[in-house]
Tab-separated table of C-alpha atoms and ligand atoms in Angstrom:
chain	number	residue	atom	x	y	z
A	11	MET	CA	3.142	20.667	20.194
A	12	SER	CA	6.680	21.659	21.206
A	13	GLN	CA	7.161	18.417	23.061
A	14	LYS	CA	6.056	16.455	20.029
A	15	SER	CA	8.257	18.333	17.611
A	16	SER	CA	11.290	17.857	19.828
A	17	ARG	CA	10.510	14.166	19.738
A	18	ILE	CA	10.789	14.184	15.950
A	19	ARG	CA	14.109	15.958	16.248
A	20	ASN	CA	15.408	13.377	18.660
A	21	VAL	CA	14.479	10.479	16.472
A	22	PHE	CA	14.536	11.664	12.870
A	23	GLU	CA	17.049	14.510	12.577
A	24	PRO	CA	16.885	16.665	9.440
A	25	LEU	CA	20.038	16.377	7.401
A	26	ASP	CA	21.566	18.826	4.969
A	27	SER	CA	21.004	17.397	1.508
A	28	SER	CA	24.516	18.108	0.269
A	29	LEU	CA	25.858	15.704	2.909
A	30	VAL	CA	23.850	12.966	1.257
A	31	THR	CA	24.076	13.836	-2.417
A	32	ARG	CA	27.853	14.310	-2.280
A	33	ARG	CA	28.314	10.678	-1.313
A	34	TRP	CA	26.107	9.335	-4.096
A	35	GLN	CA	27.938	11.598	-6.511
A	36	GLU	CA	31.334	10.350	-5.348
A	37	ARG	CA	30.561	6.663	-5.374
A	38	PHE	CA	28.119	6.315	-8.267
A	39	GLY	CA	28.398	9.560	-10.220
A	40	ILE	CA	24.693	10.251	-9.564
A	41	SER	CA	23.981	13.951	-9.990
A	42	GLU	CA	22.447	15.812	-7.078
A	43	GLN	CA	19.509	16.878	-9.270
A	44	VAL	CA	18.241	13.305	-9.091
A	45	PHE	CA	17.443	13.963	-5.419
A	46	SER	CA	16.000	17.443	-5.876
A	47	GLY	CA	12.446	16.436	-4.899
A	48	CYS	CA	13.586	14.914	-1.581
A	49	ILE	CA	14.555	15.965	1.906
A	50	PHE	CA	16.684	13.820	4.206
A	51	PHE	CA	16.649	12.654	7.794
A	52	ARG	CA	19.023	10.681	9.941
A	53	LYS	CA	17.915	8.199	12.556
A	54	ALA	CA	20.677	6.366	14.410
A	55	ARG	CA	23.016	5.239	11.603
A	56	SER	CA	20.439	5.260	8.815
A	57	ILE	CA	19.576	8.000	6.357
A	58	TRP	CA	16.054	8.399	5.016
A	59	ALA	CA	14.645	10.279	2.030
A	60	ILE	CA	11.114	11.599	1.690
A	61	SER	CA	9.299	13.878	-0.766
A	62	ASP	CA	9.932	17.537	-0.001
A	63	VAL	CA	7.067	18.460	2.362
A	64	ASP	CA	6.547	19.931	5.826
A	65	LEU	CA	6.114	16.939	8.089
A	66	PRO	CA	3.399	17.371	10.698
A	67	ALA	CA	4.580	17.032	14.298
A	68	LEU	CA	3.910	13.336	14.876
A	69	SER	CA	5.850	10.463	16.298
A	70	TYR	CA	7.168	8.534	13.279
A	71	GLU	CA	8.184	4.925	12.698
A	72	ALA	CA	9.450	5.621	9.198
A	73	VAL	CA	9.934	8.778	7.174
A	74	GLY	CA	9.955	7.918	3.487
A	75	MET	CA	12.554	5.387	2.369
A	76	ARG	CA	15.668	4.210	4.164
A	77	ILE	CA	18.287	4.944	1.500
A	78	MET	CA	21.614	4.318	3.196
A	79	ASN	CA	23.277	2.854	6.201
A	80	CYS	CA	26.328	4.536	7.723
A	81	LYS	CA	26.989	2.015	10.457
A	82	ASP	CA	30.056	0.596	8.790
A	83	ARG	CA	32.574	2.064	6.436
A	84	PRO	CA	32.011	2.478	3.581
A	85	TRP	CA	28.377	3.588	3.790
A	86	LYS	CA	25.960	1.169	2.185
A	87	PRO	CA	23.093	2.078	-0.145
A	88	THR	CA	19.857	0.129	0.293
A	89	THR	CA	18.541	-2.024	-2.538
A	90	SER	CA	15.279	-0.020	-2.450
A	91	ALA	CA	17.127	3.240	-2.996
A	92	LEU	CA	19.266	1.820	-5.799
A	93	GLN	CA	16.128	0.572	-7.548
A	94	ILE	CA	14.962	4.206	-7.674
A	95	PHE	CA	18.130	6.265	-7.998
A	96	GLY	CA	20.618	3.665	-9.237
A	97	ARG	CA	19.663	3.944	-12.884
A	98	TYR	CA	21.322	7.371	-12.943
A	99	ALA	CA	24.631	5.860	-11.870
A	100	THR	CA	27.587	6.368	-14.187
A	101	LYS	CA	30.150	4.260	-12.348
A	102	ASN	CA	30.500	1.257	-10.077
A	103	ILE	CA	27.907	-0.571	-12.090
A	104	ILE	CA	27.792	-4.277	-12.897
A	105	HIS	CA	25.625	-5.821	-15.612
A	106	LEU	CA	24.730	-9.473	-15.161
A	107	ASN	CA	23.459	-12.086	-17.585
A	108	GLN	CA	20.393	-14.162	-16.850
A	109	GLU	CA	22.158	-16.945	-15.046
A	110	GLU	CA	24.211	-14.555	-12.913
A	111	SER	CA	21.092	-12.526	-12.097
A	112	MET	CA	19.393	-15.598	-10.702
A	113	ILE	CA	22.316	-16.262	-8.366
A	114	PHE	CA	22.301	-12.614	-7.352
A	115	LEU	CA	18.539	-12.553	-6.735
A	116	GLU	CA	18.790	-15.666	-4.602
A	117	GLY	CA	21.295	-13.837	-2.406
A	118	GLY	CA	24.417	-15.677	-3.607
A	119	SER	CA	28.064	-14.802	-4.225
A	120	GLN	CA	29.858	-15.328	-7.525
A	121	VAL	CA	32.990	-14.521	-9.407
A	122	ILE	CA	32.422	-11.618	-11.819
A	123	GLU	CA	34.977	-9.811	-13.891
A	124	SER	CA	34.665	-6.035	-13.607
A	125	ASP	CA	36.777	-2.907	-13.282
A	126	CYS	CA	34.592	-1.527	-10.464
A	127	GLU	CA	36.303	-0.151	-7.379
A	128	ILE	CA	36.092	-2.276	-4.246
A	129	GLY	CA	32.857	-1.595	-2.404
A	130	TYR	CA	29.130	-1.338	-3.086
A	131	VAL	CA	27.904	-1.471	-6.678
A	132	VAL	CA	24.657	-1.067	-8.611
A	133	VAL	CA	23.687	-4.381	-10.165
A	134	PHE	CA	21.697	-4.375	-13.432
A	135	TYR	CA	19.976	-7.013	-15.521
A	136	ARG	CA	18.578	-6.043	-18.942
A	137	GLY	CA	18.342	-2.402	-18.005
A	138	ASP	CA	16.641	-2.942	-14.634
A	139	VAL	CA	18.389	-2.329	-11.347
A	140	LEU	CA	18.254	-5.547	-9.327
A	141	GLY	CA	19.832	-4.049	-6.238
A	142	CYS	CA	22.961	-3.585	-4.219
A	143	GLY	CA	26.031	-5.819	-4.449
A	144	LEU	CA	29.364	-5.827	-2.670
A	145	TYR	CA	32.293	-6.154	-5.055
A	146	SER	CA	35.777	-7.080	-3.948
A	147	HIS	CA	38.645	-9.154	-5.299
A	148	GLY	CA	36.649	-10.275	-8.308
A	149	LYS	CA	33.712	-11.489	-6.251
A	150	LEU	CA	30.181	-10.071	-6.234
A	151	VAL	CA	28.188	-10.698	-3.069
A	152	SER	CA	24.453	-10.005	-3.249
A	153	GLN	CA	23.113	-7.585	-0.634
A	154	ILE	CA	19.447	-8.175	-1.475
A	155	PRO	CA	17.496	-8.335	1.781
A	156	LYS	CA	16.192	-11.792	2.660
A	157	GLU	CA	12.518	-11.023	2.170
A	158	ARG	CA	13.132	-9.773	-1.353
A	159	ARG	CA	15.120	-12.718	-2.617
A	160	MET	CA	13.953	-14.971	-5.402
A	161	ALA	CA	12.842	-17.917	-3.272
A	162	SER	CA	10.894	-15.839	-0.780
A	163	THR	CA	7.100	-15.971	-0.517
A	164	ILE	CA	4.649	-13.141	-0.078
A	165	LYS	CA	3.672	-12.197	3.413
A	166	GLY	CA	1.281	-9.838	5.126
A	167	ALA	CA	-2.080	-11.021	3.894
A	168	GLU	CA	-4.205	-8.056	3.139
A	169	CYS	CA	-7.177	-7.088	5.201
A	170	GLU	CA	-6.755	-9.135	8.344
A	171	ALA	CA	-8.763	-7.451	11.047
B	16	MET	CA	-27.263	-21.796	8.812
B	17	ASP	CA	-24.333	-19.403	8.892
B	18	CYS	CA	-23.716	-15.706	9.253
B	19	LEU	CA	-24.588	-14.970	5.617
B	20	ASP	CA	-28.168	-16.175	6.094
B	21	ARG	CA	-29.204	-12.931	7.652
B	22	TYR	CA	-28.429	-11.147	4.366
B	23	ARG	CA	-31.026	-13.106	2.409
B	24	GLU	CA	-33.265	-10.035	2.176
B	25	ILE	CA	-30.653	-7.516	1.145
B	26	VAL	CA	-28.474	-9.393	-1.356
B	27	PRO	CA	-29.823	-9.541	-4.912
B	28	ASP	CA	-29.828	-13.106	-6.339
B	29	TYR	CA	-29.063	-14.632	-2.961
B	30	VAL	CA	-28.726	-18.114	-4.475
B	31	GLY	CA	-25.988	-16.911	-6.829
B	32	PHE	CA	-24.318	-15.149	-3.885
B	33	ARG	CA	-24.239	-18.407	-1.893
B	34	ALA	CA	-23.061	-20.474	-4.810
B	35	ILE	CA	-20.032	-18.341	-5.606
B	36	GLN	CA	-18.657	-18.429	-2.040
B	37	SER	CA	-16.982	-21.767	-2.623
B	38	LEU	CA	-15.347	-20.695	-5.906
B	39	PRO	CA	-11.787	-19.524	-5.323
B	40	LEU	CA	-10.805	-16.084	-6.563
B	41	TYR	CA	-8.256	-15.599	-9.393
B	42	ASN	CA	-5.016	-13.827	-8.529
B	43	SER	CA	-4.777	-10.149	-9.265
B	44	ALA	CA	-2.174	-7.417	-9.199
B	45	ARG	CA	-1.791	-3.693	-9.667
B	46	ILE	CA	0.813	-2.182	-11.976
B	47	ASN	CA	3.086	0.128	-9.995
B	48	THR	CA	3.499	3.194	-12.162
B	49	LEU	CA	6.090	4.593	-9.751
B	50	LYS	CA	8.506	2.052	-11.208
B	51	ILE	CA	7.295	1.029	-14.666
B	52	GLU	CA	4.941	2.145	-17.411
B	53	ARG	CA	1.906	0.001	-18.065
B	54	GLU	CA	2.829	-0.833	-21.657
B	55	LYS	CA	6.332	-1.926	-20.693
B	56	LEU	CA	5.032	-4.148	-17.929
B	57	LEU	CA	2.492	-5.799	-20.217
B	58	GLU	CA	5.209	-6.413	-22.798
B	59	ARG	CA	7.378	-8.096	-20.184
B	60	LEU	CA	4.590	-10.386	-19.028
B	61	GLU	CA	3.824	-11.333	-22.620
B	62	GLU	CA	7.476	-12.107	-23.264
B	63	GLU	CA	7.572	-14.357	-20.244
B	64	GLY	CA	4.429	-16.147	-21.308
B	65	VAL	CA	2.428	-15.065	-18.242
B	66	LEU	CA	-1.287	-15.167	-19.016
B	67	PHE	CA	-3.151	-12.061	-17.882
B	68	ARG	CA	-6.174	-9.892	-18.553
B	69	SER	CA	-6.655	-6.203	-17.672
B	70	PHE	CA	-9.629	-5.303	-15.487
B	71	GLU	CA	-12.412	-3.792	-17.508
B	72	TRP	CA	-12.763	-0.908	-15.079
B	73	TYR	CA	-9.128	-0.112	-14.232
B	74	PRO	CA	-6.256	-0.295	-16.705
B	75	LEU	CA	-3.681	-0.739	-13.949
B	76	GLY	CA	-5.423	-3.823	-12.543
B	77	LEU	CA	-4.546	-7.267	-13.901
B	78	LYS	CA	-6.010	-10.726	-13.456
B	79	LEU	CA	-3.084	-13.127	-13.497
B	80	ASP	CA	-3.487	-16.701	-14.552
B	81	ILE	CA	-0.565	-18.106	-12.572
B	82	GLU	CA	-0.291	-19.897	-9.290
B	83	SER	CA	2.292	-17.835	-7.373
B	84	PRO	CA	2.363	-14.311	-8.785
B	85	GLY	CA	4.408	-13.302	-5.725
B	86	LYS	CA	7.363	-15.145	-7.211
B	87	LEU	CA	7.408	-13.173	-10.445
B	88	LEU	CA	10.548	-11.096	-10.896
B	89	GLU	CA	8.191	-8.198	-11.641
B	90	ASN	CA	6.823	-8.514	-8.116
B	91	LEU	CA	10.243	-8.769	-6.469
B	92	LEU	CA	11.384	-5.664	-8.336
B	93	GLY	CA	8.233	-3.795	-7.334
B	94	PHE	CA	6.780	-3.404	-10.831
B	95	ILE	CA	3.541	-4.997	-9.650
B	96	HIS	CA	1.814	-5.441	-6.311
B	97	ILE	CA	-0.392	-8.440	-5.569
B	98	GLN	CA	-3.719	-6.915	-4.561
B	99	GLU	CA	-7.357	-7.971	-4.573
B	100	GLU	CA	-9.416	-6.479	-7.357
B	101	LEU	CA	-11.881	-4.618	-5.138
B	102	SER	CA	-9.127	-3.404	-2.840
B	103	MET	CA	-8.210	-1.052	-5.687
B	104	VAL	CA	-11.590	0.701	-5.471
B	105	PRO	CA	-11.282	2.802	-2.275
B	106	PRO	CA	-8.165	4.736	-3.421
B	107	LEU	CA	-9.928	5.587	-6.696
B	108	VAL	CA	-12.927	6.852	-4.740
B	109	LEU	CA	-10.610	8.835	-2.444
B	110	ASP	CA	-9.102	10.379	-5.599
B	111	PRO	CA	-5.957	11.937	-4.078
B	112	LEU	CA	-3.960	14.504	-6.083
B	113	PRO	CA	-0.200	15.013	-6.292
B	114	GLY	CA	0.955	17.392	-3.565
B	115	GLU	CA	-1.913	16.781	-1.154
B	116	CYS	CA	-1.658	15.632	2.442
B	117	VAL	CA	-3.450	12.316	2.935
B	118	LEU	CA	-3.964	10.054	5.952
B	119	ASP	CA	-4.416	6.295	5.624
B	120	LEU	CA	-5.662	5.534	9.124
B	121	CYS	CA	-5.586	1.709	9.032
B	122	ALA	CA	-2.785	1.088	6.600
B	123	SER	CA	-1.052	-2.299	6.811
B	124	PRO	CA	-0.002	-4.072	4.616
B	125	GLY	CA	-0.177	-0.925	2.519
B	126	SER	CA	-1.906	-2.072	-0.663
B	127	LYS	CA	-4.032	1.047	-0.629
B	128	THR	CA	-1.283	3.268	0.819
B	129	THR	CA	0.978	2.443	-2.097
B	130	GLN	CA	-1.811	2.866	-4.634
B	131	ILE	CA	-2.537	6.307	-3.152
B	132	SER	CA	1.176	7.117	-3.326
B	133	GLN	CA	1.303	6.219	-7.008
B	134	MET	CA	-1.832	8.249	-7.741
B	135	MET	CA	0.010	11.184	-6.105
B	136	GLU	CA	3.064	10.476	-8.290
B	137	ASN	CA	5.313	10.252	-5.227
B	138	GLN	CA	4.589	13.905	-4.350
B	139	GLY	CA	2.938	15.448	-1.318
B	140	LEU	CA	2.568	13.322	1.790
B	141	VAL	CA	0.740	10.182	2.821
B	142	ILE	CA	0.740	9.288	6.500
B	143	ALA	CA	0.305	5.522	6.751
B	144	ASN	CA	-0.883	4.727	10.252
B	145	GLU	CA	-0.839	1.206	11.675
B	146	PRO	CA	-0.914	0.515	15.412
B	147	SER	CA	0.093	-3.132	15.269
B	148	LEU	CA	3.862	-3.482	15.571
B	149	ALA	CA	3.838	-6.831	13.786
B	150	ARG	CA	1.995	-5.307	10.856
B	151	VAL	CA	4.290	-2.301	10.467
B	152	ALA	CA	7.004	-4.522	8.929
B	153	PRO	CA	4.977	-5.670	5.891
B	154	LEU	CA	3.687	-2.121	5.446
B	155	ARG	CA	7.208	-0.747	5.349
B	156	SER	CA	8.590	-3.470	3.149
B	157	ASN	CA	5.800	-3.003	0.596
B	158	CYS	CA	6.468	0.743	0.515
B	159	GLU	CA	10.179	0.167	-0.005
B	160	ARG	CA	9.766	-2.517	-2.648
B	161	LEU	CA	7.339	-0.324	-4.574
B	162	GLY	CA	9.689	2.667	-4.537
B	163	VAL	CA	7.452	4.910	-2.483
B	164	LEU	CA	9.008	8.211	-1.352
B	165	ASN	CA	6.013	10.160	-0.092
B	166	VAL	CA	4.872	7.945	2.777
B	167	ALA	CA	5.657	8.330	6.471
B	168	VAL	CA	4.577	5.618	8.897
B	169	THR	CA	3.042	6.234	12.338
B	170	ARG	CA	1.730	3.851	14.987
B	171	TYR	CA	-1.214	5.478	16.729
B	172	ASP	CA	-4.471	3.885	17.701
B	173	GLY	CA	-6.569	5.401	14.926
B	174	ARG	CA	-9.180	6.473	17.456
B	175	ASN	CA	-6.592	8.793	19.009
B	176	PHE	CA	-4.544	9.843	15.998
B	177	PRO	CA	-3.637	13.280	17.297
B	178	ARG	CA	-3.547	15.912	14.603
B	179	GLY	CA	-4.275	16.964	11.059
B	180	PRO	CA	-5.602	18.551	9.063
B	181	PHE	CA	-5.622	16.358	5.975
B	182	ASP	CA	-7.072	16.919	2.520
B	183	ARG	CA	-8.266	13.314	2.432
B	184	VAL	CA	-8.484	10.434	4.875
B	185	LEU	CA	-8.980	6.754	4.108
B	186	VAL	CA	-10.495	4.545	6.806
B	187	ASP	CA	-10.085	1.004	5.507
B	188	ALA	CA	-11.359	-0.335	8.772
B	189	PRO	CA	-10.554	-3.557	10.597
B	190	CYS	CA	-13.649	-5.652	9.925
B	191	SER	CA	-15.091	-9.159	10.029
B	192	SER	CA	-13.875	-9.733	6.421
B	193	GLU	CA	-16.874	-11.744	5.259
B	194	GLY	CA	-16.105	-10.604	1.717
B	195	ARG	CA	-12.853	-12.577	1.800
B	196	GLU	CA	-14.408	-16.033	1.958
B	197	ARG	CA	-13.420	-16.828	-1.649
B	198	ARG	CA	-9.775	-16.045	-0.864
B	199	GLY	CA	-9.498	-17.566	2.597
B	200	PRO	CA	-12.278	-20.082	3.159
B	201	GLY	CA	-13.189	-20.255	6.820
B	202	VAL	CA	-13.447	-16.547	7.630
B	203	LEU	CA	-17.195	-16.955	7.881
B	204	SER	CA	-16.921	-19.309	10.833
B	205	ARG	CA	-15.642	-16.399	12.937
B	206	CYS	CA	-18.415	-14.003	11.933
B	207	SER	CA	-21.604	-13.187	13.803
B	208	ARG	CA	-23.920	-10.278	14.414
B	209	GLU	CA	-22.368	-9.833	17.877
B	210	ARG	CA	-18.852	-9.635	16.492
B	211	SER	CA	-20.007	-7.106	13.904
B	212	LEU	CA	-21.675	-4.994	16.582
B	213	ASP	CA	-18.421	-4.943	18.557
B	214	LEU	CA	-16.396	-4.034	15.499
B	215	GLY	CA	-18.988	-1.347	14.706
B	216	VAL	CA	-18.154	0.447	17.948
B	217	LEU	CA	-14.473	0.604	16.987
B	218	GLN	CA	-15.295	1.578	13.398
B	219	ILE	CA	-17.525	4.467	14.510
B	220	SER	CA	-14.707	5.872	16.676
B	221	LEU	CA	-12.215	5.515	13.842
B	222	LEU	CA	-14.500	7.233	11.354
B	223	LYS	CA	-15.351	10.045	13.777
B	224	ASN	CA	-11.707	10.744	14.397
B	225	ALA	CA	-10.980	10.644	10.665
B	226	LEU	CA	-13.630	13.297	10.103
B	227	ARG	CA	-12.218	15.426	12.890
B	228	LEU	CA	-8.786	15.276	11.204
B	229	THR	CA	-10.138	16.320	7.785
B	230	LYS	CA	-10.015	19.876	6.424
B	231	PRO	CA	-13.302	21.593	5.632
B	232	GLY	CA	-14.114	20.598	2.077
B	233	GLY	CA	-12.028	17.457	2.505
B	234	THR	CA	-12.979	13.866	1.734
B	235	VAL	CA	-13.165	10.769	3.905
B	236	VAL	CA	-13.559	7.331	2.366
B	237	TYR	CA	-14.764	4.545	4.628
B	238	SER	CA	-14.393	0.971	3.419
B	239	THR	CA	-14.670	-2.600	4.671
B	240	CYS	CA	-14.541	-6.024	3.064
B	241	THR	CA	-17.679	-7.223	4.801
B	242	TYR	CA	-21.430	-7.341	4.198
B	243	ALA	CA	-22.585	-6.730	7.771
B	244	PRO	CA	-24.733	-3.574	7.948
B	245	GLU	CA	-23.541	-3.133	11.569
B	246	GLU	CA	-20.058	-2.462	10.146
B	247	ASN	CA	-21.175	-0.539	7.072
B	248	GLU	CA	-24.327	1.563	6.727
B	249	LEU	CA	-24.984	1.677	10.477
B	250	VAL	CA	-21.477	3.064	11.069
B	251	VAL	CA	-21.923	5.756	8.444
B	252	GLN	CA	-25.440	6.544	9.663
B	253	LYS	CA	-24.140	7.041	13.210
B	254	VAL	CA	-21.514	9.612	12.207
B	255	LEU	CA	-24.011	11.426	9.983
B	256	GLU	CA	-26.425	11.634	12.921
B	257	ASP	CA	-23.807	13.074	15.234
B	258	ALA	CA	-22.512	15.803	12.912
B	259	GLU	CA	-24.195	18.439	10.785
B	260	ASP	CA	-21.484	19.330	8.342
B	261	LEU	CA	-21.318	16.045	6.435
B	262	ARG	CA	-22.759	14.801	3.180
B	263	LEU	CA	-22.431	11.596	1.209
B	264	GLU	CA	-21.275	11.565	-2.365
B	265	LYS	CA	-22.338	8.791	-4.740
B	266	VAL	CA	-19.817	5.971	-5.060
B	267	SER	CA	-19.738	4.564	-8.555
B	268	ILE	CA	-16.928	3.223	-10.721
B	269	ALA	CA	-17.526	2.965	-14.454
B	270	GLY	CA	-17.306	-0.655	-15.550
B	271	LEU	CA	-17.859	-2.137	-12.106
B	272	GLN	CA	-21.390	-2.811	-10.962
B	273	GLU	CA	-22.268	-1.660	-7.455
B	274	CYS	CA	-25.458	-2.154	-5.463
B	275	PRO	CA	-26.763	0.829	-3.504
B	276	GLY	CA	-26.157	0.884	0.245
B	277	ILE	CA	-29.213	-0.335	2.135
B	278	THR	CA	-31.739	2.111	3.593
B	279	GLU	CA	-33.665	-0.389	5.656
B	280	TRP	CA	-32.421	-3.084	8.009
B	281	ASN	CA	-34.311	-5.464	10.268
B	282	GLY	CA	-37.503	-3.508	9.685
B	283	LYS	CA	-35.889	-0.197	10.633
B	284	ARG	CA	-35.561	2.707	8.229
B	285	LEU	CA	-32.108	4.165	7.760
B	286	ASN	CA	-30.964	7.477	6.324
B	287	ASP	CA	-32.003	7.576	2.629
B	288	ALA	CA	-28.698	9.129	1.665
B	289	LEU	CA	-27.010	5.805	2.447
B	290	SER	CA	-28.076	4.617	-0.994
B	291	CYS	CA	-25.155	6.752	-2.274
B	292	THR	CA	-22.753	4.315	-0.648
B	293	ALA	CA	-21.789	1.179	-2.551
B	294	ARG	CA	-21.973	-2.540	-1.897
B	295	TYR	CA	-19.931	-4.820	-4.127
B	296	TYR	CA	-20.985	-8.449	-4.196
B	297	PRO	CA	-18.877	-11.393	-5.375
B	298	HIS	CA	-21.432	-12.903	-7.752
B	299	ILE	CA	-22.088	-9.655	-9.589
B	300	ASN	CA	-18.576	-8.776	-10.771
B	301	ASP	CA	-16.884	-12.124	-9.988
B	302	THR	CA	-14.815	-10.535	-7.195
B	303	GLY	CA	-14.696	-10.567	-3.393
B	304	GLY	CA	-17.073	-8.402	-1.350
B	305	PHE	CA	-16.615	-4.750	-0.366
B	306	TYR	CA	-18.431	-1.720	0.996
B	307	VAL	CA	-17.383	1.864	0.220
B	308	ALA	CA	-18.745	5.207	1.425
B	309	LYS	CA	-17.534	8.667	0.439
B	310	ILE	CA	-18.137	11.461	2.936
B	311	ILE	CA	-17.531	15.144	2.260
B	312	LYS	CA	-16.956	17.486	5.169
B	313	ASN	CA	-18.500	20.857	4.362
C	26	SAM	C1	-8.503	-3.993	6.531
C	26	SAM	S1	-6.915	-3.899	7.231
C	26	SAM	C2	-6.159	-2.634	6.254
C	26	SAM	C3	-5.707	-3.053	4.881
C	26	SAM	C4	-4.908	-1.962	4.210
C	26	SAM	N1	-5.648	-0.711	4.162
C	26	SAM	C5	-4.477	-2.337	2.820
C	26	SAM	O1	-5.146	-1.947	1.858
C	26	SAM	O2	-3.430	-2.983	2.651
C	26	SAM	C6	-7.213	-3.068	8.768
C	26	SAM	C7	-5.975	-2.668	9.554
C	26	SAM	O3	-6.398	-1.867	10.654
C	26	SAM	C8	-5.543	-2.112	11.738
C	26	SAM	N2	-6.176	-1.666	12.995
C	26	SAM	C9	-6.744	-2.425	13.957
C	26	SAM	N3	-7.178	-1.637	14.971
C	26	SAM	C10	-6.881	-0.371	14.634
C	26	SAM	C11	-7.054	0.895	15.286
C	26	SAM	N4	-7.623	0.988	16.484
C	26	SAM	N5	-6.598	1.995	14.653
C	26	SAM	C12	-6.018	1.920	13.424
C	26	SAM	N6	-5.839	0.750	12.786
C	26	SAM	C13	-6.258	-0.370	13.360
C	26	SAM	C14	-5.275	-3.610	11.653
C	26	SAM	O4	-4.084	-3.938	12.335
C	26	SAM	C15	-5.196	-3.831	10.142
C	26	SAM	O5	-3.874	-3.771	9.710
């Protein structure tokens, strides 16, 4: 038991929630209440969020959702996390039209006029969060992971023994 | 002669059963209520001119009349998940509640994990276990795309998953997949009684461990997408024989027609209670094939 629980600590380290929520507040104006049902863990340079429960002492591959990456500066939100929490953003938001959304969803870069600060932004189309973009010098670069881009095909056939 | 021949005696309308094997299955998807409401999703599909029909037995299930539903924006954004119709049955039979602690012992690619998560409204905890490293990636990416926050992934051999206890455990076992012939023609060529007997040994160990990990009063659902009794009733019969504190609960979903689990095989009588388990045949509901058993630990 104790050996197992120390293994969790070594891999997924619990993280004080204010350390996480402060950053989302600063960059996107997302209130900390949005995260109130979650607890946070750090593994290497990634931060994970999971529903607020006592995790049994097991060896984990993933603990909830990877919500941000702190490898580089500034920290980068994941597209998955923005699709959940991004709709509460009050700043650093870009709304695209249909044509621009397609370019974004295919993983492309494009010139977009916006008064966003340089850095990561929440990208919307018709009220839906599409994902994370990087905005600088008038250019929006899609950060949508490869497997979730428009041209990608489904993988992982169900039920293969 | 092929591996289905030996089911002549147990499958009702065997001719119809044979005939439907070569008919491909329509595409289907589940609405992901973690990210969108059903009505909104249906409106979107209508607007885009996608032809669909709701399942008669499950309002969140949709038959989609398009060739590559995976390419729909709704799929990329995680509003729907491409999933076989009958694959949506075991989570409903498991019937998890928000706040519970649930184990999905054989989880990848996570169709059922994510359905369980949405039934629990992203609260409580689902442990999605999948030993195969290659199959952890699709499991994780489905969870992330679908906006799941109550799932943790582990990689144990399900036979040795170390500790519980859990309120509910799903064992959606690795199996010979005979029920998938309409989706992936050719699976039958790899099936045989011998292969099913081998798989049965693994399945019995998985189910026994699942029961060990379950709280008293808890529920275990055992499912496969195959017809072979060696992987279905005989597995359940074996664990019932070896434990005293178990009982079967009737598996039945309103609007979907099941056939009772068999109680006789190759001239041998089986436990009568196995008729509470359910066989789903492709020609009866125009689906794939599935087997589902619900076990309560007293
Ligand atoms: C029928 S598939 C599961 C489908 C999944 N439940 C879903 O709905 O998306 C069976 C899975 O069991 C896994 N598996 C194989 N051997 C196993 C074992 N010993 N313990 C646990 N899982 C195992 C396979 O890798 C496979 O991913």
